GROMACS .gro file of C-alpha atoms in nm:
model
  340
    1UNK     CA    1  17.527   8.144  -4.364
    2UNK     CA    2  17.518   7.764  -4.275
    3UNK     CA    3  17.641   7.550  -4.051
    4UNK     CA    4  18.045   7.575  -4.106
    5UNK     CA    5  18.176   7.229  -4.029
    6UNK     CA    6  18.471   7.018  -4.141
    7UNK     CA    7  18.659   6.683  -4.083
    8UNK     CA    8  18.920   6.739  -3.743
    9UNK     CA    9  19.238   6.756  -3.974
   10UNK     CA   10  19.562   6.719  -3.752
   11UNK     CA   11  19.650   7.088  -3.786
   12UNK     CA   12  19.314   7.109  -3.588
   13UNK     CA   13  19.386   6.853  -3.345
   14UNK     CA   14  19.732   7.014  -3.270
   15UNK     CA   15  19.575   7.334  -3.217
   16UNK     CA   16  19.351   7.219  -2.943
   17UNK     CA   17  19.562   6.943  -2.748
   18UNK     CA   18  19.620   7.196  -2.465
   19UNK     CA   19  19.247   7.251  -2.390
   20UNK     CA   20  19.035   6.989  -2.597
   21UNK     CA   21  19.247   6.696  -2.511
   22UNK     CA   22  19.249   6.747  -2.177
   23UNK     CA   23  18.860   6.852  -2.161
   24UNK     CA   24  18.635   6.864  -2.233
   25UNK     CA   25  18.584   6.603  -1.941
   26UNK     CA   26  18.427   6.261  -2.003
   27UNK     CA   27  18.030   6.267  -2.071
   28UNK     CA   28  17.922   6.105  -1.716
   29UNK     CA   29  18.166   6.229  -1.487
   30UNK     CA   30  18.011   6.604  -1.373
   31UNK     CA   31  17.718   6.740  -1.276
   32UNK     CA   32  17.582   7.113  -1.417
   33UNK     CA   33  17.292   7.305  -1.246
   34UNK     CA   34  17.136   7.501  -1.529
   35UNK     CA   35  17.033   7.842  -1.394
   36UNK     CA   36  16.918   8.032  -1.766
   37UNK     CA   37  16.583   8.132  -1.711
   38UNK     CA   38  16.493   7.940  -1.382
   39UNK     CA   39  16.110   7.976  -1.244
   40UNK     CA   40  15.864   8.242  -1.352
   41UNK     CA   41  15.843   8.620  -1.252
   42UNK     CA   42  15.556   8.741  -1.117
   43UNK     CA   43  15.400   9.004  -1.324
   44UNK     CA   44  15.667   8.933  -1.652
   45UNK     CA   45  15.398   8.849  -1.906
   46UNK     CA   46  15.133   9.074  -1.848
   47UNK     CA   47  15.430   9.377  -1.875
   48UNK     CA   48  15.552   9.247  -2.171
   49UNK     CA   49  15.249   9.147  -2.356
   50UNK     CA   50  15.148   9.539  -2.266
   51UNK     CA   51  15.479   9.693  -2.401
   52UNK     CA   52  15.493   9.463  -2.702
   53UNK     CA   53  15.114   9.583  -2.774
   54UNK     CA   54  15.202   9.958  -2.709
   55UNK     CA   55  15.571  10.065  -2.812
   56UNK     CA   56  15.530   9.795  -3.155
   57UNK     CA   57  15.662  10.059  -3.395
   58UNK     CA   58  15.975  10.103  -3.211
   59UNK     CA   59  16.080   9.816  -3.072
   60UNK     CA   60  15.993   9.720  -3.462
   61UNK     CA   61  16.218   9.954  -3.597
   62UNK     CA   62  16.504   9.831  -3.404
   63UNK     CA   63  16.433   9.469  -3.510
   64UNK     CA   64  16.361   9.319  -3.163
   65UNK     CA   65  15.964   9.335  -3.164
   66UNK     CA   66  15.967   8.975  -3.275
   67UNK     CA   67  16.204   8.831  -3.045
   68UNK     CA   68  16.123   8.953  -2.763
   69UNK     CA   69  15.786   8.749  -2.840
   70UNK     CA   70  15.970   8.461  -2.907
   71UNK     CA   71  16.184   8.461  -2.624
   72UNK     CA   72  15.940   8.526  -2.320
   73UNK     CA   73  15.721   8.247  -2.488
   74UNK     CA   74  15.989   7.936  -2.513
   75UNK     CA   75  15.860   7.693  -2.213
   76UNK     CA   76  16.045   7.346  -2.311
   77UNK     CA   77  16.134   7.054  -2.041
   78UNK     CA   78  16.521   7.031  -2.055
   79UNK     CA   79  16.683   6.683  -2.086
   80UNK     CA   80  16.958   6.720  -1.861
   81UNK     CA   81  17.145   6.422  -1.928
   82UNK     CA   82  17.176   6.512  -2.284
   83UNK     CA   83  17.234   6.859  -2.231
   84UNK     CA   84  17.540   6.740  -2.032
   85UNK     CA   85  17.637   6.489  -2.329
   86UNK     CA   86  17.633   6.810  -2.582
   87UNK     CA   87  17.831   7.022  -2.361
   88UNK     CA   88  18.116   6.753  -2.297
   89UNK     CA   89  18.171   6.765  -2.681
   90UNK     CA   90  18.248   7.178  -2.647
   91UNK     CA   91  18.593   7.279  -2.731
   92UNK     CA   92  18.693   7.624  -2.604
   93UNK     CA   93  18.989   7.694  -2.835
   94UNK     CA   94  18.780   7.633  -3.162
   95UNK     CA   95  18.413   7.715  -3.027
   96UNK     CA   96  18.270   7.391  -3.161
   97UNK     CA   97  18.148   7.068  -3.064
   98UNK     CA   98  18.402   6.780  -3.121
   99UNK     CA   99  18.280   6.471  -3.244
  100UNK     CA  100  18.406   6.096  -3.374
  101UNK     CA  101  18.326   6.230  -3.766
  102UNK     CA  102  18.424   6.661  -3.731
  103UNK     CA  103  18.277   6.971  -3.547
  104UNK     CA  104  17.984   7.125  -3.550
  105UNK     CA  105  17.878   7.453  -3.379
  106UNK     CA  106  17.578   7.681  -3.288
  107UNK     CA  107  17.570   7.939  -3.545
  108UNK     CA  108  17.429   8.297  -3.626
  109UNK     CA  109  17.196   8.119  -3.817
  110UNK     CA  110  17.076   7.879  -3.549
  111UNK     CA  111  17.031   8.222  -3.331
  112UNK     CA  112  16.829   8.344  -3.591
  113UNK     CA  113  16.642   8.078  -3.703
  114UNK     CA  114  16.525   7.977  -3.353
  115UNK     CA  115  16.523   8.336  -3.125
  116UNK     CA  116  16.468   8.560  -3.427
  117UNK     CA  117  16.745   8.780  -3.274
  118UNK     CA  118  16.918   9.096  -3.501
  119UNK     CA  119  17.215   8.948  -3.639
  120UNK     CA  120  17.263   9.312  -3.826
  121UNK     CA  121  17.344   9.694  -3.654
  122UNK     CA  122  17.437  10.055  -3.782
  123UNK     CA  123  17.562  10.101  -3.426
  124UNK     CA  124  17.807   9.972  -3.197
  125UNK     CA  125  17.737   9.889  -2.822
  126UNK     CA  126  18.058  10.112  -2.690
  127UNK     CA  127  17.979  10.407  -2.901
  128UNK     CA  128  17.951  10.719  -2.632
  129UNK     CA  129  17.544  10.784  -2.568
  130UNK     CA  130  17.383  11.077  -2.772
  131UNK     CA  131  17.178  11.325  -2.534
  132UNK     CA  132  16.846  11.230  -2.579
  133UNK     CA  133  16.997  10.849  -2.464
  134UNK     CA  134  17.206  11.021  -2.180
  135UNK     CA  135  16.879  11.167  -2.052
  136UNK     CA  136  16.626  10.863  -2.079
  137UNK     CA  137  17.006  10.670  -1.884
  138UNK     CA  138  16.944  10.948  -1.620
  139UNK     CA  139  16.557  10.924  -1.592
  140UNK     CA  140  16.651  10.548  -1.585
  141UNK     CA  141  16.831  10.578  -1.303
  142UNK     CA  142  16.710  10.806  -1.099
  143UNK     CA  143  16.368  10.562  -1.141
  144UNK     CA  144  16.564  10.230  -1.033
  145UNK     CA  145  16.681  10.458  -0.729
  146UNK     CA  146  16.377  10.522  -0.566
  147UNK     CA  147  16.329  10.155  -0.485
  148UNK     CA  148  16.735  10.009  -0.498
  149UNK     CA  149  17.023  10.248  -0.355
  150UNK     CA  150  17.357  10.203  -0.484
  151UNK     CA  151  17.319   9.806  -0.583
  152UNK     CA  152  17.438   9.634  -0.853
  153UNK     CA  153  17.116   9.448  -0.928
  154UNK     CA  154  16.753   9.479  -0.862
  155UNK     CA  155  16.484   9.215  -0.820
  156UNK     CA  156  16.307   9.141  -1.117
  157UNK     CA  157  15.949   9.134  -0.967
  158UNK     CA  158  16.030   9.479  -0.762
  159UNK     CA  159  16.141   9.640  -1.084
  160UNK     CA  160  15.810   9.508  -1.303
  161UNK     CA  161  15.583   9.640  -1.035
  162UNK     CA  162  15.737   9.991  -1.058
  163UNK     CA  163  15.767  10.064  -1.363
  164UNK     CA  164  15.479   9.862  -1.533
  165UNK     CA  165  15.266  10.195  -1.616
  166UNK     CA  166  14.969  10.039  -1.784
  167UNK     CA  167  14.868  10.310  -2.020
  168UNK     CA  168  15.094  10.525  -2.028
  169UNK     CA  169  15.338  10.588  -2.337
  170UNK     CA  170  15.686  10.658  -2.114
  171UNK     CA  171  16.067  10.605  -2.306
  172UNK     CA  172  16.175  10.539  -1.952
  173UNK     CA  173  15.949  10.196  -1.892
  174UNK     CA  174  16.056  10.079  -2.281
  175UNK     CA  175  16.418  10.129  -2.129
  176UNK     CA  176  16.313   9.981  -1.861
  177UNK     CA  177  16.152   9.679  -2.018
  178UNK     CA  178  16.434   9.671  -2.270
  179UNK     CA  179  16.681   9.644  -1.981
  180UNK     CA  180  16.467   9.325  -1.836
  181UNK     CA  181  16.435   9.143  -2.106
  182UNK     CA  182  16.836   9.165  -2.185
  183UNK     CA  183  16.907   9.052  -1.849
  184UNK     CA  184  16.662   8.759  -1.798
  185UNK     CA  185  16.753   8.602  -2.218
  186UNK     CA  186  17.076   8.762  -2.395
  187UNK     CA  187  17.294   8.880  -2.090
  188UNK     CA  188  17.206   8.633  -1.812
  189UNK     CA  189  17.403   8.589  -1.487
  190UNK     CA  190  17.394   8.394  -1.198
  191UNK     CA  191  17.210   8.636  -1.025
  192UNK     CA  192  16.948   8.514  -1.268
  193UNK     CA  193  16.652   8.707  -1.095
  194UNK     CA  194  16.792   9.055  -1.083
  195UNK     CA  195  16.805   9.311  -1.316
  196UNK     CA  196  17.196   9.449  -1.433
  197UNK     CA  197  17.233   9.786  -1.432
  198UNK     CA  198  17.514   9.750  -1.655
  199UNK     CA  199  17.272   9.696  -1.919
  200UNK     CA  200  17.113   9.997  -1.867
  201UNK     CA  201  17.314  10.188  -2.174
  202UNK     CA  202  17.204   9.935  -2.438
  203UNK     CA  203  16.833   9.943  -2.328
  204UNK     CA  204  16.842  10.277  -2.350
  205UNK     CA  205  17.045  10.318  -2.697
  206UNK     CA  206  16.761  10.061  -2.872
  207UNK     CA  207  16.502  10.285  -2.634
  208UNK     CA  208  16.648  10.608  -2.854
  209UNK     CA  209  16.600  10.381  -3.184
  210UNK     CA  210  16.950  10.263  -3.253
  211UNK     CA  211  16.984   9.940  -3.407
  212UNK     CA  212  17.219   9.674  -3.262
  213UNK     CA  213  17.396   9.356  -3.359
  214UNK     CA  214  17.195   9.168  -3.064
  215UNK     CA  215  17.199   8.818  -3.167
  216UNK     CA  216  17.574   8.857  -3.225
  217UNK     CA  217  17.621   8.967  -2.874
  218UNK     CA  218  17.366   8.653  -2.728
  219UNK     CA  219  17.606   8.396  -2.978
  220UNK     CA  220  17.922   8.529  -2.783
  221UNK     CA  221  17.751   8.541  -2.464
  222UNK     CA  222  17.686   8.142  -2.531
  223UNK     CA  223  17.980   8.051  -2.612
  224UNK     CA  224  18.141   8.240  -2.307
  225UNK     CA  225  17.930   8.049  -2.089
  226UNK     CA  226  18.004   7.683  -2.263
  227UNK     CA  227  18.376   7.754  -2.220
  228UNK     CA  228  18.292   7.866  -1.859
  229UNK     CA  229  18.178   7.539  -1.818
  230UNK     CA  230  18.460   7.386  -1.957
  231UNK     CA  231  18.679   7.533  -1.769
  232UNK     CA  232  18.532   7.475  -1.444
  233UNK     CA  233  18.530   7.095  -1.463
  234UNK     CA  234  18.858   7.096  -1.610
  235UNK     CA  235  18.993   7.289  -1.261
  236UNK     CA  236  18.853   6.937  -1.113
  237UNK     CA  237  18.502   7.045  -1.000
  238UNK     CA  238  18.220   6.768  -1.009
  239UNK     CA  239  17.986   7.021  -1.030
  240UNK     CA  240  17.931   7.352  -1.197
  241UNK     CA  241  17.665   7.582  -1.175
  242UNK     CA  242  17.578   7.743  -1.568
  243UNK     CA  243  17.347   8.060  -1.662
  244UNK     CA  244  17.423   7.904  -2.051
  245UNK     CA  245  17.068   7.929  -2.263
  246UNK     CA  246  16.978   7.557  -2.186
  247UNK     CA  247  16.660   7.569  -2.346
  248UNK     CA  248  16.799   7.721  -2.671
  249UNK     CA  249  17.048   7.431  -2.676
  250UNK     CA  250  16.782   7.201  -2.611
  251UNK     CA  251  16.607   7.326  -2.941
  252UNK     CA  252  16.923   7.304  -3.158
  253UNK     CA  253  16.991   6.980  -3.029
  254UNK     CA  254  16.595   6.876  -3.118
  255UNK     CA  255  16.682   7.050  -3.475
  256UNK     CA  256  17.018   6.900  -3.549
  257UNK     CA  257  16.943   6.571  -3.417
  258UNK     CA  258  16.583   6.426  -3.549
  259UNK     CA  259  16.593   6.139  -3.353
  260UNK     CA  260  16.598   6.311  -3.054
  261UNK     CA  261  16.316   6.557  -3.113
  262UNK     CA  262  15.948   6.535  -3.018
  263UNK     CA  263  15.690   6.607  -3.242
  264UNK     CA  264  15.619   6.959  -3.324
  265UNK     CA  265  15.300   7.125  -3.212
  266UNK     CA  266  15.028   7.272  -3.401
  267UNK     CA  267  15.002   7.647  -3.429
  268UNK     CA  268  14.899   7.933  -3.622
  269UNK     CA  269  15.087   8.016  -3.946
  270UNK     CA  270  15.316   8.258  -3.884
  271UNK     CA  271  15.372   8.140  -3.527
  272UNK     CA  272  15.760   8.123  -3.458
  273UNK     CA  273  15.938   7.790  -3.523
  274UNK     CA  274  16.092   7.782  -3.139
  275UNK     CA  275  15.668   7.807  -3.023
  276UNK     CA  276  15.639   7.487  -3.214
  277UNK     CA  277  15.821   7.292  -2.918
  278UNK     CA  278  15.586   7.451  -2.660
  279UNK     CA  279  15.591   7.217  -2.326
  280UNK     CA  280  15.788   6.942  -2.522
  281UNK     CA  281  15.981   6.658  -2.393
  282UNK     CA  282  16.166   6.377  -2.570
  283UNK     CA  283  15.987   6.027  -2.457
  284UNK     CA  284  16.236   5.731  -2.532
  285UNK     CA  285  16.608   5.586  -2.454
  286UNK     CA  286  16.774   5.712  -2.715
  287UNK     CA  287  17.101   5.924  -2.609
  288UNK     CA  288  17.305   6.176  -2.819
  289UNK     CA  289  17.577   5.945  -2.721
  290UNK     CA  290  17.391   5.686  -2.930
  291UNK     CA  291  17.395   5.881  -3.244
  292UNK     CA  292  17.601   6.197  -3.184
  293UNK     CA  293  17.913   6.007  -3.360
  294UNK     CA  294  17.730   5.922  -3.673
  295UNK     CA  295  17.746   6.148  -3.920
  296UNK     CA  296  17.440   6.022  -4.110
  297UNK     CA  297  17.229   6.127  -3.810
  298UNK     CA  298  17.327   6.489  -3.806
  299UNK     CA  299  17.103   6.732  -4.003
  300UNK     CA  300  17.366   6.954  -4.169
  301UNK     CA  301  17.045   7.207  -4.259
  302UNK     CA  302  16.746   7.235  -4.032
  303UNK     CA  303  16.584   7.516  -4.138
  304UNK     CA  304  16.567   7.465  -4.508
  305UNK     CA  305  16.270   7.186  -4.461
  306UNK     CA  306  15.925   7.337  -4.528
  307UNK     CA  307  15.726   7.317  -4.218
  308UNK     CA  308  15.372   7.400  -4.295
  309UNK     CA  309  15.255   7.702  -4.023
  310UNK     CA  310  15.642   7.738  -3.874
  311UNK     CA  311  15.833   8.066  -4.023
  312UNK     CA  312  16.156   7.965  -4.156
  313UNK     CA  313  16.394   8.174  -4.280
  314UNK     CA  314  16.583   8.255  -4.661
  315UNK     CA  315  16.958   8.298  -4.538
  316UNK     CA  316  17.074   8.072  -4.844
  317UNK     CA  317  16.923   7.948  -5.149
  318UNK     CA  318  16.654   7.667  -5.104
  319UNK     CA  319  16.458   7.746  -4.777
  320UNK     CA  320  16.098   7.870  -4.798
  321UNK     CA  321  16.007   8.171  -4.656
  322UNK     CA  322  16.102   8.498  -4.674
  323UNK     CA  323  16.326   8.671  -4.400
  324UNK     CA  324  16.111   8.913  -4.174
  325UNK     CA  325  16.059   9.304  -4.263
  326UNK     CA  326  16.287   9.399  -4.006
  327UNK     CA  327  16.559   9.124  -4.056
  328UNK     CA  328  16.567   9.222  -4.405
  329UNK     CA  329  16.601   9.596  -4.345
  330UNK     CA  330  16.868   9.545  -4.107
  331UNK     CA  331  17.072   9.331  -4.400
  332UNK     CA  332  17.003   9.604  -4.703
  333UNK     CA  333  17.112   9.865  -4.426
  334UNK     CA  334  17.455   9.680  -4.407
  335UNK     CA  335  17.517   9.553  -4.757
  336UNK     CA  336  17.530   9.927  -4.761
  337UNK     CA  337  17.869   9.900  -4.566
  338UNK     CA  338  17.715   9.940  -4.186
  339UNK     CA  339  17.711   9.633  -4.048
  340UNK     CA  340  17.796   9.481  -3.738
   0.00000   0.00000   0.00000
């Protein structure tokens, strides 16, 4: 499941004249205030680090123990300027970035590789809600109401400090958690500090033990937001404000792109590869406009180089280390015929 890239053939070019040729704009022109993830919550890591520690076996089971580790622990500095250089290569018609020598594109792989994120499910997210999961939505609810009538959202900090429980082994804070942690990293909105309640339903159906297809829905939820993007500056804004992942892009960029990346930090084996970038920042001039039109300096295959301590995945022949226990459940499950 690599990278799928190929040389812009004129069939291509045809096909995306009426959105690509016109946009995506030029690479100085704009301005885009990255929301994804913006400031710390009060109380996050402590509730988290409890939850991951108590409800293991489930969240486990489901196949998001790990990244929800992964994902609350990413602290990079983003490079704004060539965050804006990547994104003014995105094409919304073939969900790829457009360069001198073909198209490349974030991946399932990528999402994998770097988030640890299910890319497998025996369930779908618009299948109607058994009874035990109609219950814990109710319970849920009826929780979120004592401190938030009929809204939309709730504040992030107000909903850790009610329903962190410390000890106590409730369904209702793993929903609760569940429905968090969706919000702030695979669903995010501008509202980028409040909780959705819309969310509520999945929480609760990986809550109940149902496995879902999550890094599928974070990969369409990216590329929703890059073509957001898109299309705002093409409707003649300067400036656009974006809830896209930008420190996920900044690690596939660092991954894709050697030059650009700083050196990798020492951790324990095991330790995911995205912790390996903990508080990094790229020191130097170089651009991706330098080098993004090169072919020669675009690593077609990150993840099959052996990086001593770093896991790595086996999604093709040649990497190094095996998938995870969960990942690889989740696959036999649909080479069965239920997958996602």
């Amino acid at each position: 499941m690599g990278h799928k890239r190929k040389t812009v053939s004129s069939t291509i070019e045809s096909a995306v004249s009426s959105e690509c040729d016109d946009g995506p704009p030029s690479r100085n022109d704009f301005e885009i205030d990255y929301r994804s993830l913006s400031g710390a919550i009060n109380g996050w890591k402590d509730w988290i680090t409890s939850v991951l520690t108590r409800f293991q076996a489930p969240l486990k089971s489901v196949g998001i123990l790990s990244s929800m580790w992964v994902c609350f622990g990413i602290e990079i500095f983003r490079d704004v300027t060539i965050l804006n250089q990547l994104v003014s290569c995105w094409c919304p018609t073939t969900h790829t970035f457009l360069v001198n020598w073909g198209e490349f594109s974030v991946t399932l792989e990528d999402v994998y590789a770097l988030l640890l994120l299910p890319i497998c499910g025996i369930t779908s997210a618009i299948e109607p809600l058994s009874k035990d999961e109609k219950e814990l939505l109710s319970a849920l609810t009826e929780a979120s109401n004592d401190f938030k009538k009929n809204d939309a959202t709730c504040d992030m900090h107000e909903w850790i400090t009610h329903f962190h429980r410390g000890n106590v082994y409730s369904l209702v804070e793993l929903a609760a958690c569940i429905t968090l942690w969706l919000s702030r990293y695979v669903f995010p909105s501008k509202q980028s500090r409040s909780v959705r309640r819309a969310l509520y339903p999945l929480a609760c159906k990986l809550a109940c033990g149902k496995q879902l297809p999550i890094g599928a829905f974070y990969l369409g939820t990216l590329y929703h937001n890059l073509d957001s993007i898109v299309r705002d500056i093409n409707s003649g804004s300067m400036k656009t404000i974006s809830v896209v992942d930008a420190s996920f892009l900044q690690l596939f960029i660092w991954e894709c792109f050697h030059k650009l990346a700083p050196p990798r930090k020492c951790l324990k084996d095991g330790s995911p590869r995205a912790w390996s970038r903990f508080r990094s920042r790229l020191k130097g001039s170089i651009q991706l406009t330098d080098i993004v039109d090169y072919i020669s300096e675009f690593n077609f295959r990150p993840y099959l180089t052996n990086i001593d301590a770093y896991f790595t995945l086996d999604m093709y022949d040649g990497s190094v280390v095996p998938l995870t226990s969960e990942v690889r459940s989740n696959l036999n499950i649909s080479r069965d015929g239920i997958g996602f």
